[in-house]
Coordinates of N, CA and C in Angstrom, one line a residue:
M1 N 12.2 31.0 19.1 CA 12.6 32.2 18.2 C 11.3 32.7 17.6
D2 N 11.3 34.0 17.4 CA 10.1 34.7 16.8 C 10.0 34.3 15.3
K3 N 8.8 34.1 14.9 CA 8.6 33.7 13.5 C 9.1 34.7 12.5
K4 N 9.0 36.0 12.9 CA 9.4 37.1 12.0 C 10.9 37.0 11.8
I5 N 11.7 36.7 12.9 CA 13.1 36.6 12.8 C 13.5 35.5 11.9
I6 N 12.8 34.3 12.1 CA 13.1 33.1 11.2 C 12.8 33.4 9.8
A7 N 11.7 34.1 9.5 CA 11.3 34.4 8.1 C 12.4 35.4 7.5
G8 N 12.8 36.4 8.3 CA 13.8 37.3 7.8 C 15.1 36.6 7.5
F9 N 15.5 35.7 8.4 CA 16.8 34.9 8.2 C 16.7 34.1 6.9
V10 N 15.6 33.4 6.7 CA 15.4 32.6 5.5 C 15.4 33.5 4.3
L11 N 14.8 34.7 4.3 CA 14.8 35.6 3.2 C 16.2 36.0 2.8
I12 N 17.0 36.4 3.9 CA 18.4 36.8 3.6 C 19.2 35.7 3.0
V13 N 19.1 34.4 3.5 CA 19.8 33.3 3.0 C 19.4 33.1 1.5
A14 N 18.1 33.2 1.2 CA 17.6 33.0 -0.2 C 18.2 34.0 -1.1
I15 N 18.3 35.3 -0.7 CA 18.9 36.3 -1.5 C 20.3 36.1 -1.7
V16 N 21.1 35.7 -0.7 CA 22.5 35.5 -0.8 C 22.8 34.3 -1.8
L17 N 22.0 33.2 -1.6 CA 22.2 32.0 -2.5 C 21.8 32.4 -3.9
G18 N 20.7 33.1 -4.1 CA 20.3 33.5 -5.5 C 21.3 34.4 -6.1
G19 N 21.9 35.3 -5.4 CA 23.0 36.2 -5.9 C 24.2 35.4 -6.3
G20 N 24.5 34.4 -5.5 CA 25.7 33.5 -5.7 C 25.5 32.7 -7.0
I21 N 24.3 32.2 -7.1 CA 24.0 31.4 -8.3 C 24.0 32.3 -9.6
F22 N 23.5 33.5 -9.5 CA 23.5 34.4 -10.6 C 25.0 34.7 -11.0
L23 N 25.8 35.0 -10.1 CA 27.2 35.3 -10.4 C 28.0 34.2 -10.9
A24 N 27.6 33.0 -10.5 CA 28.3 31.8 -10.9 C 27.9 31.4 -12.3
T25 N 26.7 31.8 -12.8 CA 26.3 31.3 -14.1 C 26.2 32.4 -15.1
R26 N 26.6 33.6 -14.8 CA 26.5 34.6 -15.8 C 27.5 34.4 -16.9
K27 N 27.3 34.9 -18.1 CA 28.2 34.7 -19.3 C 29.3 35.7 -19.2
T28 N 30.5 35.3 -19.4 CA 31.6 36.2 -19.5 C 32.5 35.9 -20.6
G29 N 32.1 35.0 -21.5 CA 33.0 34.6 -22.6 C 33.2 35.8 -23.6
T30 N 34.3 35.6 -24.5 CA 34.5 36.6 -25.4 C 34.7 36.0 -26.8
A31 N 34.0 35.0 -27.1 CA 34.1 34.4 -28.5 C 33.7 35.5 -29.5
A32 N 34.6 35.8 -30.3 CA 34.4 36.9 -31.3 C 34.0 38.2 -30.6
G33 N 34.3 38.3 -29.3 CA 34.1 39.6 -28.6 C 32.6 39.9 -28.4
I34 N 31.7 38.9 -28.5 CA 30.3 39.1 -28.5 C 29.8 39.4 -27.1
T35 N 30.1 38.6 -26.1 CA 29.6 38.9 -24.7 C 30.8 39.0 -23.8
T36 N 30.8 40.0 -22.9 CA 31.9 40.2 -22.0 C 31.5 40.6 -20.6
E37 N 30.2 40.8 -20.4 CA 29.8 41.2 -19.1 C 28.4 40.5 -18.8
A38 N 28.0 40.6 -17.5 CA 26.7 40.0 -17.1 C 25.6 40.7 -17.9
G39 N 24.6 39.9 -18.2 CA 23.4 40.4 -18.9 C 23.6 40.3 -20.4
N40 N 24.6 39.6 -20.9 CA 24.9 39.3 -22.3 C 25.0 40.6 -23.1
E41 N 25.5 41.7 -22.5 CA 25.7 42.9 -23.3 C 27.0 42.7 -24.2
P42 N 26.9 43.1 -25.4 CA 28.0 43.0 -26.3 C 29.1 44.0 -25.9
E43 N 30.4 43.6 -26.1 CA 31.5 44.5 -25.9 C 31.4 45.6 -26.9
V44 N 31.8 46.8 -26.5 CA 31.7 47.9 -27.3 C 33.1 48.4 -27.7
L45 N 33.4 48.4 -29.0 CA 34.7 48.9 -29.5 C 34.7 50.4 -29.5
S46 N 33.6 51.0 -29.8 CA 33.5 52.5 -29.8 C 32.0 52.9 -29.7
S47 N 31.8 54.0 -28.9 CA 30.5 54.5 -28.8 C 30.2 55.6 -29.8
T48 N 31.3 56.1 -30.4 CA 31.2 57.2 -31.3 C 31.6 56.9 -32.8
G49 N 31.6 55.7 -33.1 CA 31.9 55.3 -34.5 C 33.4 55.0 -34.7
I50 N 33.7 54.4 -35.9 CA 35.1 54.1 -36.2 C 35.3 54.5 -37.7
H51 N 36.5 54.7 -38.1 CA 37.0 54.9 -39.4 C 38.3 54.2 -39.5
W52 N 38.3 52.9 -39.7 CA 39.5 52.1 -39.7 C 39.9 51.6 -41.0
H53 N 41.1 51.2 -41.2 CA 41.6 50.7 -42.5 C 42.6 49.5 -42.4
P54 N 42.0 48.3 -42.1 CA 42.9 47.2 -42.1 C 43.2 46.8 -43.6
K55 N 44.3 46.1 -43.8 CA 44.7 45.6 -45.1 C 44.6 44.1 -45.2
L56 N 44.2 43.6 -46.3 CA 44.0 42.2 -46.5 C 44.7 41.7 -47.8
E57 N 45.6 40.7 -47.7 CA 46.2 40.0 -48.8 C 45.7 38.6 -48.8
I58 N 45.3 38.1 -50.0 CA 44.8 36.8 -50.2 C 45.7 36.1 -51.2
Y59 N 46.1 34.8 -50.8 CA 46.9 34.0 -51.8 C 46.2 32.7 -51.9
V60 N 46.0 32.2 -53.1 CA 45.5 30.8 -53.3 C 46.6 30.1 -54.1
K61 N 47.1 29.1 -53.4 CA 48.2 28.2 -54.0 C 49.3 29.1 -54.5
G62 N 49.7 30.1 -53.7 CA 50.8 31.0 -54.0 C 50.5 32.2 -54.9
E63 N 49.3 32.2 -55.6 CA 48.9 33.3 -56.4 C 48.1 34.4 -55.7
K64 N 48.6 35.6 -55.8 CA 47.9 36.7 -55.1 C 46.6 37.0 -55.8
I65 N 45.5 37.0 -55.0 CA 44.2 37.4 -55.5 C 43.8 38.8 -55.0
P66 N 43.7 39.7 -55.9 CA 43.4 41.1 -55.5 C 42.0 41.2 -55.0
L67 N 41.7 42.2 -54.1 CA 40.4 42.6 -53.8 C 39.8 43.2 -55.0
E68 N 38.4 43.4 -55.0 CA 37.8 44.0 -56.1 C 37.4 45.5 -55.7
S69 N 37.3 46.3 -56.6 CA 36.9 47.7 -56.4 C 35.4 47.7 -56.0
D70 N 35.2 48.6 -55.1 CA 33.8 48.9 -54.6 C 33.0 47.8 -54.0
I71 N 33.7 46.9 -53.3 CA 33.0 45.8 -52.6 C 32.2 46.6 -51.5
G72 N 30.9 46.2 -51.4 CA 30.1 46.9 -50.4 C 29.6 48.2 -50.8
R73 N 29.7 48.6 -52.1 CA 29.3 50.0 -52.5 C 28.5 49.9 -53.8
K74 N 28.1 48.7 -54.2 CA 27.4 48.6 -55.5 C 26.0 49.2 -55.5
N75 N 25.2 48.8 -54.6 CA 23.8 49.3 -54.6 C 23.7 50.4 -53.6
S76 N 24.2 50.2 -52.4 CA 24.3 51.2 -51.4 C 25.5 50.9 -50.5
E77 N 26.1 52.0 -49.9 CA 27.3 51.8 -49.3 C 27.1 51.1 -47.9
Q78 N 27.9 50.0 -47.8 CA 27.9 49.3 -46.5 C 29.0 49.9 -45.6
P79 N 28.9 49.7 -44.3 CA 30.0 50.3 -43.5 C 31.3 49.6 -43.7
I80 N 31.3 48.3 -44.2 CA 32.5 47.6 -44.6 C 32.6 47.6 -46.1
H81 N 33.6 48.2 -46.7 CA 33.7 48.3 -48.2 C 35.1 48.6 -48.6
T82 N 35.3 48.6 -49.9 CA 36.6 49.0 -50.6 C 36.3 50.2 -51.4
H83 N 37.4 50.9 -51.8 CA 37.3 52.1 -52.6 C 38.1 51.8 -53.9
D84 N 37.8 52.6 -54.9 CA 38.6 52.5 -56.2 C 40.0 52.8 -56.0
E85 N 40.4 53.8 -55.2 CA 41.7 54.2 -55.2 C 42.7 53.4 -54.4
D86 N 42.2 52.5 -53.5 CA 43.2 51.7 -52.8 C 42.9 50.2 -52.6
F87 N 41.9 49.7 -53.4 CA 41.5 48.3 -53.3 C 42.7 47.4 -53.7
L88 N 43.5 47.8 -54.7 CA 44.6 47.0 -55.1 C 45.7 46.9 -54.0
D89 N 45.7 47.8 -53.0 CA 46.6 47.7 -51.9 C 46.0 46.8 -50.8
G90 N 44.8 46.3 -51.0 CA 44.1 45.5 -50.0 C 43.5 46.2 -48.9
V91 N 43.2 47.5 -49.1 CA 42.6 48.3 -48.0 C 41.1 48.0 -47.9
I92 N 40.7 47.7 -46.7 CA 39.3 47.5 -46.4 C 38.9 48.7 -45.5
H93 N 37.8 49.4 -45.9 CA 37.3 50.5 -45.1 C 36.2 50.1 -44.1
L94 N 36.4 50.4 -42.9 CA 35.4 50.1 -41.8 C 35.0 51.5 -41.3
E95 N 33.8 51.9 -41.8 CA 33.3 53.2 -41.5 C 31.9 53.1 -40.8
F96 N 31.9 53.1 -39.5 CA 30.6 52.9 -38.7 C 30.4 54.2 -37.9
N97 N 29.1 54.5 -37.8 CA 28.7 55.6 -36.9 C 28.1 55.0 -35.6
G98 N 28.2 55.8 -34.6 CA 27.6 55.4 -33.3 C 28.3 54.2 -32.7
R99 N 27.5 53.4 -32.0 CA 28.0 52.2 -31.2 C 28.5 51.1 -32.2
V100 N 29.7 50.6 -31.9 CA 30.3 49.6 -32.8 C 30.7 48.4 -31.9
T101 N 30.2 47.2 -32.2 CA 30.6 46.0 -31.5 C 31.5 45.1 -32.3
P102 N 32.2 44.2 -31.7 CA 33.1 43.3 -32.5 C 32.5 42.5 -33.6
D103 N 31.2 42.0 -33.3 CA 30.6 41.2 -34.3 C 30.3 42.0 -35.6
Q104 N 30.3 43.3 -35.6 CA 30.1 44.1 -36.8 C 31.4 44.2 -37.7
V105 N 32.5 43.9 -37.1 CA 33.8 44.1 -37.9 C 34.6 42.8 -38.0
L106 N 33.9 41.7 -38.1 CA 34.5 40.4 -38.3 C 35.0 40.3 -39.7
L107 N 36.1 39.6 -39.9 CA 36.6 39.4 -41.2 C 35.6 38.6 -42.1
G108 N 34.9 37.7 -41.4 CA 33.8 36.9 -42.2 C 32.7 37.8 -42.7
R109 N 32.4 38.9 -42.0 CA 31.4 39.9 -42.5 C 31.9 40.5 -43.9
F110 N 33.2 40.8 -43.9 CA 33.7 41.3 -45.2 C 33.5 40.3 -46.3
F111 N 33.8 39.1 -46.1 CA 33.6 38.0 -47.1 C 32.1 37.9 -47.5
D112 N 31.2 38.0 -46.5 CA 29.8 37.9 -46.7 C 29.3 39.1 -47.7
I113 N 29.8 40.3 -47.4 CA 29.5 41.5 -48.2 C 30.1 41.3 -49.6
W114 N 31.2 40.7 -49.7 CA 31.9 40.5 -51.0 C 31.2 39.3 -51.7
E115 N 30.4 38.6 -51.0 CA 29.7 37.4 -51.5 C 30.7 36.3 -52.0
K116 N 31.8 36.1 -51.1 CA 32.8 35.1 -51.4 C 32.7 34.1 -50.2
K117 N 32.8 32.8 -50.4 CA 32.9 31.9 -49.3 C 34.2 31.9 -48.7
F118 N 34.2 31.8 -47.4 CA 35.4 31.8 -46.6 C 35.7 30.4 -46.1
D119 N 35.9 29.5 -47.0 CA 36.3 28.1 -46.7 C 37.2 27.6 -47.8
W120 N 37.9 26.5 -47.4 CA 38.8 25.9 -48.3 C 38.9 24.5 -47.9
S121 N 38.3 23.7 -48.7 CA 38.2 22.2 -48.3 C 39.3 21.4 -49.0
E122 N 40.1 22.1 -49.9 CA 41.1 21.4 -50.7 C 42.5 21.3 -50.0
G123 N 42.7 22.0 -48.9 CA 44.0 22.0 -48.2 C 43.8 22.7 -46.9
K124 N 44.9 23.6 -46.6 CA 44.8 24.3 -45.3 C 44.8 25.8 -45.5
V125 N 44.3 26.5 -44.5 CA 44.3 27.9 -44.5 C 45.2 28.4 -43.4
I126 N 46.1 29.3 -43.8 CA 47.0 29.9 -42.8 C 46.7 31.4 -42.8
M127 N 46.5 32.0 -41.6 CA 46.2 33.4 -41.5 C 47.2 34.0 -40.6
T128 N 47.8 35.2 -41.0 CA 48.6 35.9 -40.1 C 48.0 37.3 -39.9
V129 N 48.1 37.9 -38.8 CA 47.7 39.3 -38.5 C 48.9 40.0 -37.9
N130 N 49.3 41.0 -38.6 CA 50.5 41.8 -38.2 C 51.7 40.9 -38.0
G131 N 51.9 39.9 -38.9 CA 53.0 39.0 -38.8 C 52.9 37.8 -37.9
E132 N 51.8 37.7 -37.1 CA 51.6 36.7 -36.1 C 50.5 35.7 -36.6
E133 N 50.8 34.4 -36.5 CA 49.8 33.5 -36.9 C 48.5 33.7 -36.0
N134 N 47.3 33.5 -36.7 CA 46.1 33.7 -36.0 C 45.1 32.7 -36.5
T135 N 44.4 32.0 -35.6 CA 43.5 30.9 -36.0 C 42.0 31.3 -36.0
E136 N 41.7 32.6 -35.8 CA 40.3 33.0 -35.7 C 39.6 33.1 -37.0
L137 N 40.4 33.2 -38.1 CA 39.9 33.2 -39.4 C 38.7 34.1 -39.6
K138 N 37.5 33.6 -40.0 CA 36.4 34.5 -40.2 C 35.8 35.2 -39.0
N139 N 36.2 34.7 -37.8 CA 35.8 35.3 -36.6 C 36.8 36.4 -36.0
Y140 N 37.8 36.7 -36.9 CA 38.7 37.7 -36.4 C 38.1 39.1 -36.4
V141 N 38.3 39.8 -35.3 CA 37.8 41.2 -35.2 C 38.9 42.1 -35.8
M142 N 38.6 42.7 -36.9 CA 39.5 43.6 -37.6 C 39.7 44.9 -36.8
R143 N 40.9 45.4 -36.9 CA 41.3 46.6 -36.2 C 42.0 47.5 -37.2
H144 N 42.1 48.8 -36.8 CA 42.7 49.8 -37.6 C 44.2 49.4 -37.9
E145 N 44.6 49.5 -39.2 CA 45.9 49.2 -39.7 C 46.4 47.8 -39.5
D146 N 45.5 46.9 -39.2 CA 45.9 45.4 -39.2 C 46.4 45.1 -40.6
E147 N 47.4 44.2 -40.6 CA 47.8 43.6 -41.9 C 47.5 42.1 -41.8
I148 N 46.5 41.8 -42.5 CA 45.9 40.4 -42.5 C 46.4 39.7 -43.8
V149 N 46.9 38.5 -43.7 CA 47.3 37.7 -44.8 C 46.7 36.4 -44.7
L150 N 45.9 36.0 -45.7 CA 45.3 34.7 -45.8 C 45.9 33.9 -46.9
K151 N 46.4 32.7 -46.6 CA 47.0 31.8 -47.6 C 46.2 30.5 -47.6
F152 N 45.6 30.2 -48.8 CA 44.8 29.0 -49.0 C 45.8 28.1 -49.8
E153 N 46.2 27.0 -49.1 CA 47.2 26.1 -49.7 C 46.7 24.8 -50.0

C-alpha cells in the first residue's frame, strides 16, 4: 500500500477517535443551570434582560419573618432587590439588562445581597416553590411569579 494512503487513513482514524473522545467527555450538566452545552457555555435565560417578581415567605419556628425594605438598594441598586411598596408582600425584584444566566438569579444570591446566612443548623429546612417541595434551596433559580416558601423548623 502507498505510504500516503496509509498516512491518510491514520489521520482519518485519529480525527474520528478525537471527536468521539471530545463528545464523550464534554460537560452537559445543569447544576444550578450553569452549564448546558459543550464548551461550558452558561445557559441563557434571556438575551434581552428580565423584569421578574418572585415572592418569598420565610418562617422560623412558625413565626413569619418579613423581608426588609430596600434590600439591594442601600448604596447602589443591585439587579436583585426589594422595594418599599411591596417588600411586606415578599416581592423580590429581579431586574437585569442584557444577557441573564441562571447563576445570576439564584435564591442564594438574594440572601448574599441581604447579608443573611442561608443555613439552619438547629433543625430542618423545608422549601416549597409554587406549592411543590423543592430541595434546591440556595441553588434554586428564581422565576417570574414564583411563590417560594422557606420554613426553618
